[in-house]
Amino acid sequence: ELSGAKRVASEAAPPLRMPALVGELSGAKRVASEAAPPLRMPAIVGELARIQGALVPGRLITSAKSWLCHPSVDRQAAILPWAAPQEVERRSPVDVSTAFLTHLAEAFRAETGSALADCDLVITVPASFDEVARELTVEAARRAGLERLTLLEEPQAAFYSWLADHGERKQSMLVGGETVLVCDIGGGTTDFTVITVEKTEAGLSFQRAAVGDHLLLGGDNMDLALARLVEKKLPGGKLDAARFQSLIQSCRVAKEKILAGAMDRRDAWTIHLAGRGRGLIGGALQTELDRREVEETILDGFFPRVGAEVEPARSRTAAGLREFGLPYEHDPSVTAHLAAFLRRHHACPDAILFNGGVLTSPAIRERILDVLATWHGRRPQILENDVPDLAVARGAAYYALVRRGEGVKIAAGAARACYVEIATGTAPPAVGKITVMCLAARGDDEGGAIEIPGHDFELLTNRPVKFRLLSSTDRTDAVGAVLTLDEGALAELPPIVTVLRFPRSSQDMALKVHLQVQRSELGTLDVHLVAPSTGTRWKLAFDLRAADQAPAPATAEPEPSEPGSSVAFEERIAAAAEVLCAVFDKGHKVPIPAAQAMKDLTAALGADRGAWPTAVLRRLWEPLKDLRGQRGRSAEHEARWLNLVGYCLRPGYGFPLDDWRVKEAWRMFNAGLVNDKDNRPRLEWWILWRRVSGGLTRTMQDELGKRIFPHFLPQAKKGSERKPPSPQEAAEMWRVVGSLERIHREEKWRLGDSLLPKVEKERMGEAGVWALGRLGARVPLYGPIENVVNRHKAEKWVERLLVLDWTQGAAKELAFATAEIARASGDRARDLDESLRQRVAARLATVDGDGARLARLVLEPTQLEAKEERAAFGEALPIGLRLTSTEGRAEEEAG
């Protein structure tokens, strides 16, 4: 029963049913009538959960919105609480969001007797939420039975709350011409928004002029930094993940008490950390956190006095900002991010509205005002936020009234006209010209869909297509206007390169479509392609904010270096495609032997294969795809075709449309090899799937596992009728295994347990040792971090590797594998015991050549380096493809 909680209900109110967690809580009362319907709660939600979570940290889920926008995990997988004990039931970030919304819906029903699902709802999200996080928020709402909803950015909601509270007085506070900065710093994210104020005949009007980048930086980071400070003062060294989580909650309370207003603030706060198990009393730890320490950590660490020209650091230098799997900002300086935001948008705020839990602290607000005063020579006027804990919710309710025609609306998203490049069917435009059509006019309001009048378009389906969006802040063209303009006259946004599937055919098709366009309140331009003949609809969502942010991405193909070079590029690609036809098409007039393919391709492209850039490799895939039906004419031809496909598509992701290319290549998986009895194509078969493994879905990787694991896992061998692979094929199969980062971590540790004895007995060569290192790696190259092998299992592997003789056999690979398994990620849940990592680093430092660099990887989190990429992938990446993220996959610039 819930401690101190009461629920007073009428005869019509529902009884409250609680799950297993109720058994851990004591002393609560629940008052409910017998006639009430049940209130279904999958977990305890809210302040009570946070209080109890400090006592049972292994069951506490926090930072749900941060996890919802985390790109390096499967946001629909049951991964929370992060680092919880094995027996604890886990939920996905979407499940947690659903639990919050379900709790609110049931509470609303209990209070009013009405269904929240029957209401028009406004759900607020951080302004920095990406499109995926917004879509998942909508999905969570629908799982909770809430369909009639609109999303609104939290900073806008806070400003709407100010308008609702100060509507009669705003004329004296804002007179027109001002720029308002909304500074919203919550537990997980920091959001900046600029709103401009204009005076019109009807009164003041407001327009959102700029929105900041995604910043995973907030109160959680500050609590974490304080916890690291306190941890150093406690005896016994580094805490385990559960006790450290409890320490974070204690530091949150200390921060709030010490930085509170004058009447409530404390000069110091005692941090008490209970013991565990039999040492519940004797194992307790206690220390004190004083005002000076908090102010130095929070004010000087997160709100330093910096210059207006400062840029946020991009390297990983912030020791206190990476724990529990979340990819927090590398630079913790909120003021540095604010300086960059204001400078990028040429904004000088006349007024400021503070919002978010962090900014309830007077000390933090004063620091921000002081910094702004040094930048602009004056302190901005403060727009009072009377209800900081409720401002976003109240502003959302006010916005719902605005949508019904009441109140004052903040215009958003209409600062630019938007255009899409089209082909008219007549002669192409002259060199240096482009033909575009206006999709959305400058000054348009967001809201209802607009169908482009008087135009039918032909859409190519089931093949790669590119939609090029452009914009202008000064043109006044009408929607539907078709124009021929100079190339460069319009600002270009990142294009969408995709394959629009028409489900009734697998072949390329051209369909007549109409366009429907809608500006969203969240800064996207949604373009719907509607085929009247079939009723099929496709949606493209362009991020309009990208036009305000830094430099446009590179094009998908190399820029011509001189006049005519693009023509020469196409001629070389055509010559290479002709070589491929001559090799694989048995009806070709001038056939080329398969063994000569690489030599002739090198001649056609004018460069050795190591110098072929990504754009060239992906273009070569197209004729290879068309020729796949003739790959099996001989074992030599099939081996060469497989080799070329894997080489052209490696690493399976990082370039526009790679997901489509890999799916097309996967079609032959079930068909298998034509020349299955020959060893050459069998080896190339496994090399192909290893090379493109990063582009394979979880289902595809599981299918590969079904073919491979029976050969290597004792429990999976039963019923397997295929003869054992040759030593060469087994080596390639192990390389595939080491590349499968999306398989479940339990499968990884079973495979590692099977492989490690062979490594110890020196029965495995370089391939096996490399595979072991990738199976146990702390930092995946592309896979979700929840699939990393349990740290305790990895520690056992490392202990066994340390006793081996690293001077014999695959010595270089042993050092690399050990470094990968012991590597520092900065995530306490994944990192091995610090004393063990110190031992590993000392051993690595004695290795000739690369030992010092490997030792550094084990001691501190570092970015992926070019040299490391080659070792981790097993070969060099294509030119122009650079993977820089150590927390999942980072796309190539053109992607």
Short mmCIF file of C-alpha atoms in Angstrom, two decimals, residues 69-400:
data_model
loop_
_atom_site.label_atom_id
_atom_site.label_comp_id
_atom_site.label_asym_id
_atom_site.label_seq_id
_atom_site.Cartn_x
_atom_site.Cartn_y
_atom_site.Cartn_z
CA CYS A 69 14.76 10.76 -28.20
CA HIS A 70 17.86 8.52 -27.80
CA PRO A 71 18.86 7.43 -31.32
CA SER A 72 21.25 4.66 -30.25
CA VAL A 73 18.71 2.38 -28.58
CA ASP A 74 15.58 0.64 -29.76
CA ARG A 75 13.05 3.01 -28.23
CA GLN A 76 10.34 0.37 -28.42
CA ALA A 77 12.43 -2.30 -26.69
CA ALA A 78 12.07 -3.10 -22.98
CA ILE A 79 15.32 -1.52 -21.73
CA LEU A 80 14.32 0.51 -18.66
CA PRO A 81 15.32 0.77 -15.86
CA TRP A 82 18.77 0.95 -17.40
CA ALA A 83 21.27 -1.25 -15.55
CA ALA A 84 18.54 -2.81 -13.41
CA PRO A 85 19.10 -6.28 -11.89
CA GLN A 86 18.19 -9.19 -14.15
CA GLU A 87 15.03 -10.06 -12.21
CA VAL A 88 13.48 -6.61 -12.61
CA GLU A 89 10.78 -6.33 -15.27
CA ARG A 90 11.73 -3.77 -17.91
CA ARG A 91 9.70 -1.39 -20.05
CA SER A 92 10.40 0.52 -23.23
CA PRO A 93 10.58 4.33 -23.35
CA VAL A 94 7.31 4.23 -25.29
CA ASP A 95 5.74 2.01 -22.60
CA VAL A 96 6.81 4.49 -19.92
CA SER A 97 5.28 7.40 -21.81
CA THR A 98 2.12 5.34 -22.21
CA ALA A 99 2.10 4.70 -18.45
CA PHE A 100 2.27 8.43 -17.72
CA LEU A 101 -0.58 9.21 -20.10
CA THR A 102 -2.68 6.27 -18.89
CA HIS A 103 -2.21 7.43 -15.30
CA LEU A 104 -3.40 10.92 -16.23
CA ALA A 105 -6.37 9.56 -18.17
CA GLU A 106 -7.47 7.35 -15.29
CA ALA A 107 -6.98 10.14 -12.76
CA PHE A 108 -9.10 12.42 -14.96
CA ARG A 109 -11.85 9.82 -15.06
CA ALA A 110 -11.67 9.35 -11.30
CA GLU A 111 -11.89 13.10 -10.70
CA THR A 112 -14.51 14.04 -13.30
CA GLY A 113 -16.30 10.84 -14.24
CA SER A 114 -15.53 11.64 -17.89
CA ALA A 115 -13.17 10.04 -20.38
CA LEU A 116 -10.08 12.00 -21.34
CA ALA A 117 -10.23 10.28 -24.72
CA ASP A 118 -13.39 12.25 -25.50
CA CYS A 119 -11.55 15.57 -25.09
CA ASP A 120 -9.40 17.56 -27.48
CA LEU A 121 -5.90 17.17 -26.06
CA VAL A 122 -2.66 19.12 -26.35
CA ILE A 123 0.44 17.14 -25.45
CA THR A 124 3.66 19.09 -24.99
CA VAL A 125 7.10 17.91 -26.07
CA PRO A 126 10.56 19.49 -25.90
CA ALA A 127 11.19 21.86 -28.79
CA SER A 128 14.30 19.82 -29.55
CA PHE A 129 12.43 16.50 -30.01
CA ASP A 130 13.28 14.93 -33.35
CA GLU A 131 10.64 13.60 -35.73
CA VAL A 132 10.98 10.03 -34.42
CA ALA A 133 10.48 11.11 -30.80
CA ARG A 134 7.38 13.08 -31.78
CA GLU A 135 5.91 10.12 -33.65
CA LEU A 136 6.61 7.84 -30.67
CA THR A 137 4.89 10.34 -28.37
CA VAL A 138 1.82 10.13 -30.58
CA GLU A 139 2.05 6.33 -30.52
CA ALA A 140 2.25 6.33 -26.71
CA ALA A 141 -0.87 8.51 -26.56
CA ARG A 142 -2.74 6.16 -28.88
CA ARG A 143 -1.73 3.15 -26.77
CA ALA A 144 -3.29 5.02 -23.85
CA GLY A 145 -6.48 5.40 -25.87
CA LEU A 146 -5.93 9.09 -26.65
CA GLU A 147 -6.52 9.87 -30.31
CA ARG A 148 -7.71 13.48 -30.48
CA LEU A 149 -4.41 15.17 -29.85
CA THR A 150 -2.11 17.94 -31.00
CA LEU A 151 1.59 18.31 -30.13
CA LEU A 152 2.96 21.61 -28.89
CA GLU A 153 6.52 22.63 -28.05
CA GLU A 154 7.11 23.26 -24.35
CA PRO A 155 8.72 26.72 -24.69
CA GLN A 156 5.73 27.90 -26.71
CA ALA A 157 3.41 26.45 -24.10
CA ALA A 158 5.27 28.36 -21.38
CA PHE A 159 4.84 31.59 -23.33
CA TYR A 160 1.15 30.86 -23.87
CA SER A 161 0.86 30.49 -20.09
CA TRP A 162 2.41 33.94 -19.69
CA LEU A 163 -0.07 35.35 -22.21
CA ALA A 164 -2.95 33.75 -20.32
CA ASP A 165 -1.79 35.17 -16.96
CA HIS A 166 -0.71 38.62 -18.17
CA GLY A 167 -3.07 39.27 -21.06
CA GLU A 168 -4.40 42.52 -19.61
CA ARG A 169 -0.99 43.80 -18.52
CA LYS A 170 1.10 42.77 -21.51
CA GLN A 171 0.61 46.16 -23.22
CA SER A 172 2.60 47.84 -20.47
CA MET A 173 5.28 45.11 -20.39
CA LEU A 174 5.67 44.60 -24.15
CA VAL A 175 4.88 47.41 -26.56
CA GLY A 176 6.06 45.92 -29.87
CA GLY A 177 9.44 45.50 -31.50
CA GLU A 178 10.85 43.35 -28.69
CA THR A 179 12.60 40.03 -28.96
CA VAL A 180 11.69 37.53 -26.24
CA LEU A 181 13.95 34.62 -25.28
CA VAL A 182 12.20 31.62 -23.75
CA CYS A 183 14.81 29.69 -21.78
CA ASP A 184 13.42 26.28 -20.81
CA ILE A 185 15.70 23.98 -18.80
CA GLY A 186 14.04 20.89 -17.42
CA GLY A 187 15.28 17.62 -16.04
CA GLY A 188 16.44 16.16 -19.34
CA THR A 189 16.61 18.83 -22.04
CA THR A 190 17.47 22.47 -22.63
CA ASP A 191 15.36 24.36 -25.15
CA PHE A 192 15.82 27.90 -26.46
CA THR A 193 13.13 29.70 -28.43
CA VAL A 194 13.04 33.28 -29.78
CA ILE A 195 9.66 34.98 -30.15
CA THR A 196 9.35 38.38 -31.80
CA VAL A 197 6.69 40.92 -30.81
CA GLU A 198 5.04 43.25 -33.33
CA LYS A 199 2.46 45.97 -32.81
CA THR A 200 -0.50 45.89 -35.22
CA GLU A 201 -3.80 47.72 -35.44
CA ALA A 202 -5.43 44.83 -33.61
CA GLY A 203 -2.82 44.85 -30.84
CA LEU A 204 0.33 42.86 -30.28
CA SER A 205 1.18 39.88 -32.47
CA PHE A 206 3.75 37.19 -31.72
CA GLN A 207 5.83 34.99 -33.98
CA ARG A 208 8.23 32.20 -33.16
CA ALA A 209 11.39 33.24 -34.96
CA ALA A 210 13.89 30.54 -33.98
CA VAL A 211 14.17 27.24 -32.13
CA GLY A 212 17.40 25.82 -30.74
CA ASP A 213 19.14 22.55 -31.49
CA HIS A 214 18.47 19.32 -29.62
CA LEU A 215 20.31 19.60 -26.29
CA LEU A 216 20.20 16.58 -24.01
CA LEU A 217 21.32 18.70 -21.09
CA GLY A 218 19.40 19.61 -17.94
CA GLY A 219 18.81 18.97 -14.28
CA ASP A 220 19.65 15.27 -14.62
CA ASN A 221 23.16 16.22 -15.72
CA MET A 222 23.57 18.56 -12.75
CA ASP A 223 22.44 15.88 -10.30
CA LEU A 224 24.88 13.51 -11.97
CA ALA A 225 27.77 15.95 -11.68
CA LEU A 226 27.03 16.50 -7.97
CA ALA A 227 26.81 12.74 -7.42
CA ARG A 228 30.25 12.28 -8.96
CA LEU A 229 31.60 15.00 -6.69
CA VAL A 230 30.09 13.37 -3.59
CA GLU A 231 31.20 9.89 -4.68
CA LYS A 232 34.84 11.02 -4.49
CA LYS A 233 34.30 12.05 -0.87
CA LEU A 234 32.86 8.68 0.16
CA PRO A 235 35.08 5.82 1.34
CA GLY A 236 35.22 2.64 -0.67
CA GLY A 237 35.78 3.94 -4.19
CA LYS A 238 33.34 3.86 -7.07
CA LEU A 239 29.75 2.89 -6.27
CA ASP A 240 27.85 0.28 -8.20
CA ALA A 241 25.07 1.40 -10.55
CA ALA A 242 22.22 0.87 -8.04
CA ARG A 243 23.80 2.81 -5.17
CA PHE A 244 24.98 5.53 -7.52
CA GLN A 245 21.40 5.95 -8.76
CA SER A 246 20.31 6.38 -5.14
CA LEU A 247 23.09 8.94 -4.64
CA ILE A 248 21.86 10.90 -7.66
CA GLN A 249 18.39 11.19 -6.11
CA SER A 250 19.89 12.43 -2.83
CA CYS A 251 21.98 15.01 -4.69
CA ARG A 252 18.90 16.23 -6.51
CA VAL A 253 17.25 17.01 -3.17
CA ALA A 254 20.44 18.69 -1.91
CA LYS A 255 20.67 20.85 -5.05
CA GLU A 256 17.09 22.01 -4.73
CA LYS A 257 17.44 22.85 -1.04
CA ILE A 258 20.73 24.72 -1.36
CA LEU A 259 19.79 26.69 -4.48
CA ALA A 260 16.23 27.45 -3.34
CA GLY A 261 14.85 30.92 -2.62
CA ALA A 262 16.01 32.95 0.36
CA MET A 263 13.38 31.62 2.77
CA ASP A 264 13.95 27.92 2.09
CA ARG A 265 17.59 27.62 1.13
CA ARG A 266 20.16 25.75 3.21
CA ASP A 267 23.89 26.33 3.50
CA ALA A 268 24.59 22.61 3.57
CA TRP A 269 22.80 19.31 3.18
CA THR A 270 23.62 15.90 4.61
CA ILE A 271 23.83 13.09 2.07
CA HIS A 272 22.96 9.71 3.56
CA LEU A 273 23.37 6.52 1.56
CA ALA A 274 21.88 3.40 3.10
CA GLY A 275 23.82 0.15 3.19
CA ARG A 276 22.80 -2.94 1.28
CA GLY A 277 21.88 -6.46 2.31
CA ARG A 278 23.40 -7.54 5.63
CA GLY A 279 25.31 -4.28 5.77
CA LEU A 280 22.14 -2.19 5.73
CA ILE A 281 23.22 -0.34 8.88
CA GLY A 282 26.96 -0.89 9.02
CA GLY A 283 27.37 -0.28 5.31
CA ALA A 284 25.67 3.11 5.38
CA LEU A 285 27.64 6.10 4.07
CA GLN A 286 27.25 9.75 4.97
CA THR A 287 28.82 13.04 3.98
CA GLU A 288 27.88 16.68 3.60
CA LEU A 289 27.41 18.85 0.53
CA ASP A 290 27.81 22.57 1.17
CA ARG A 291 26.79 25.69 -0.73
CA ARG A 292 30.25 26.42 -2.11
CA GLU A 293 30.54 22.97 -3.68
CA VAL A 294 27.08 23.15 -5.23
CA GLU A 295 27.60 26.63 -6.65
CA GLU A 296 30.99 25.74 -8.10
CA THR A 297 29.61 22.59 -9.69
CA ILE A 298 26.31 23.97 -10.96
CA LEU A 299 26.89 27.68 -11.55
CA ASP A 300 30.50 27.53 -12.73
CA GLY A 301 30.21 24.13 -14.41
CA PHE A 302 26.89 24.56 -16.24
CA PHE A 303 26.43 28.35 -16.31
CA PRO A 304 29.97 29.77 -16.56
CA ARG A 305 30.62 33.40 -17.39
CA VAL A 306 31.65 33.05 -21.04
CA GLY A 307 31.99 35.49 -23.92
CA ALA A 308 29.28 36.01 -26.53
CA GLU A 309 31.61 34.59 -29.20
CA VAL A 310 32.22 31.24 -27.47
CA GLU A 311 31.40 27.96 -29.23
CA PRO A 312 30.33 24.82 -27.33
CA ALA A 313 33.09 22.23 -27.17
CA ARG A 314 32.45 19.29 -29.49
CA SER A 315 35.02 16.87 -28.10
CA ARG A 316 34.25 14.57 -25.24
CA THR A 317 35.76 16.51 -22.35
CA ALA A 318 32.95 16.62 -19.80
CA ALA A 319 33.64 13.89 -17.28
CA GLY A 320 30.32 14.22 -15.48
CA LEU A 321 27.95 14.06 -18.41
CA ARG A 322 27.77 10.45 -19.53
CA GLU A 323 26.12 7.84 -17.36
CA PHE A 324 23.42 5.20 -17.61
CA GLY A 325 23.46 5.00 -21.39
CA LEU A 326 22.24 8.50 -22.29
CA PRO A 327 24.29 10.52 -24.83
CA TYR A 328 24.38 13.82 -22.97
CA GLU A 329 25.94 16.92 -24.52
CA HIS A 330 29.73 16.86 -24.62
CA ASP A 331 29.89 20.45 -23.40
CA PRO A 332 27.84 21.01 -20.20
CA SER A 333 27.98 24.81 -20.52
CA VAL A 334 24.40 25.99 -21.01
CA THR A 335 25.66 29.55 -21.47
CA ALA A 336 27.99 28.46 -24.29
CA HIS A 337 25.08 26.79 -26.09
CA LEU A 338 22.96 29.91 -25.49
CA ALA A 339 25.67 32.17 -26.93
CA ALA A 340 25.88 30.03 -30.08
CA PHE A 341 22.10 30.00 -30.44
CA LEU A 342 21.70 33.79 -30.14
CA ARG A 343 24.63 34.43 -32.47
CA ARG A 344 23.33 32.03 -35.13
CA HIS A 345 19.93 33.72 -35.16
CA HIS A 346 21.23 37.28 -34.71
CA ALA A 347 19.03 37.65 -31.64
CA CYS A 348 19.46 40.15 -28.81
CA PRO A 349 16.72 39.47 -26.24
CA ASP A 350 14.84 42.43 -24.77
CA ALA A 351 12.88 40.16 -22.45
CA ILE A 352 13.31 36.67 -21.07
CA LEU A 353 10.87 34.05 -19.82
CA PHE A 354 12.36 31.35 -17.59
CA ASN A 355 10.74 27.94 -17.47
CA GLY A 356 11.62 24.45 -16.29
CA GLY A 357 12.50 22.94 -12.95
CA VAL A 358 16.16 23.98 -13.06
CA LEU A 359 15.24 27.65 -13.45
CA THR A 360 13.18 27.76 -10.27
CA SER A 361 16.54 28.47 -8.61
CA PRO A 362 17.07 32.26 -8.17
CA ALA A 363 20.84 31.77 -8.25
CA ILE A 364 20.76 30.14 -11.69
CA ARG A 365 18.38 32.75 -13.08
CA GLU A 366 20.63 35.56 -11.80
CA ARG A 367 23.69 33.97 -13.37
CA ILE A 368 21.99 33.78 -16.80
CA LEU A 369 20.88 37.42 -16.51
CA ASP A 370 24.41 38.51 -15.56
CA VAL A 371 25.88 36.70 -18.57
CA LEU A 372 23.31 38.21 -20.96
CA ALA A 373 24.11 41.66 -19.54
CA THR A 374 27.82 41.24 -20.31
CA TRP A 375 26.98 40.20 -23.89
CA HIS A 376 24.49 42.93 -24.74
CA GLY A 377 25.23 45.71 -22.25
CA ARG A 378 21.89 45.40 -20.46
CA ARG A 379 19.80 42.89 -18.57
CA PRO A 380 16.66 41.76 -20.38
CA GLN A 381 13.31 42.40 -18.78
CA ILE A 382 11.98 39.38 -16.87
CA LEU A 383 8.57 38.08 -17.86
CA GLU A 384 7.33 36.60 -14.61
CA ASN A 385 6.42 32.92 -14.64
CA ASP A 386 3.94 32.72 -11.76
CA VAL A 387 3.47 28.93 -11.87
CA PRO A 388 6.71 27.33 -13.12
CA ASP A 389 5.57 23.80 -12.24
CA LEU A 390 2.29 24.21 -14.12
CA ALA A 391 3.19 26.73 -16.82
CA VAL A 392 3.57 24.22 -19.65
CA ALA A 393 0.30 22.45 -18.83
CA ARG A 394 -1.64 25.69 -18.43
CA GLY A 395 -0.12 27.08 -21.62
CA ALA A 396 -1.17 23.94 -23.48
CA ALA A 397 -4.75 24.41 -22.28
CA TYR A 398 -4.66 28.05 -23.40
CA TYR A 399 -3.36 26.93 -26.79
CA ALA A 400 -6.35 24.58 -27.10
#
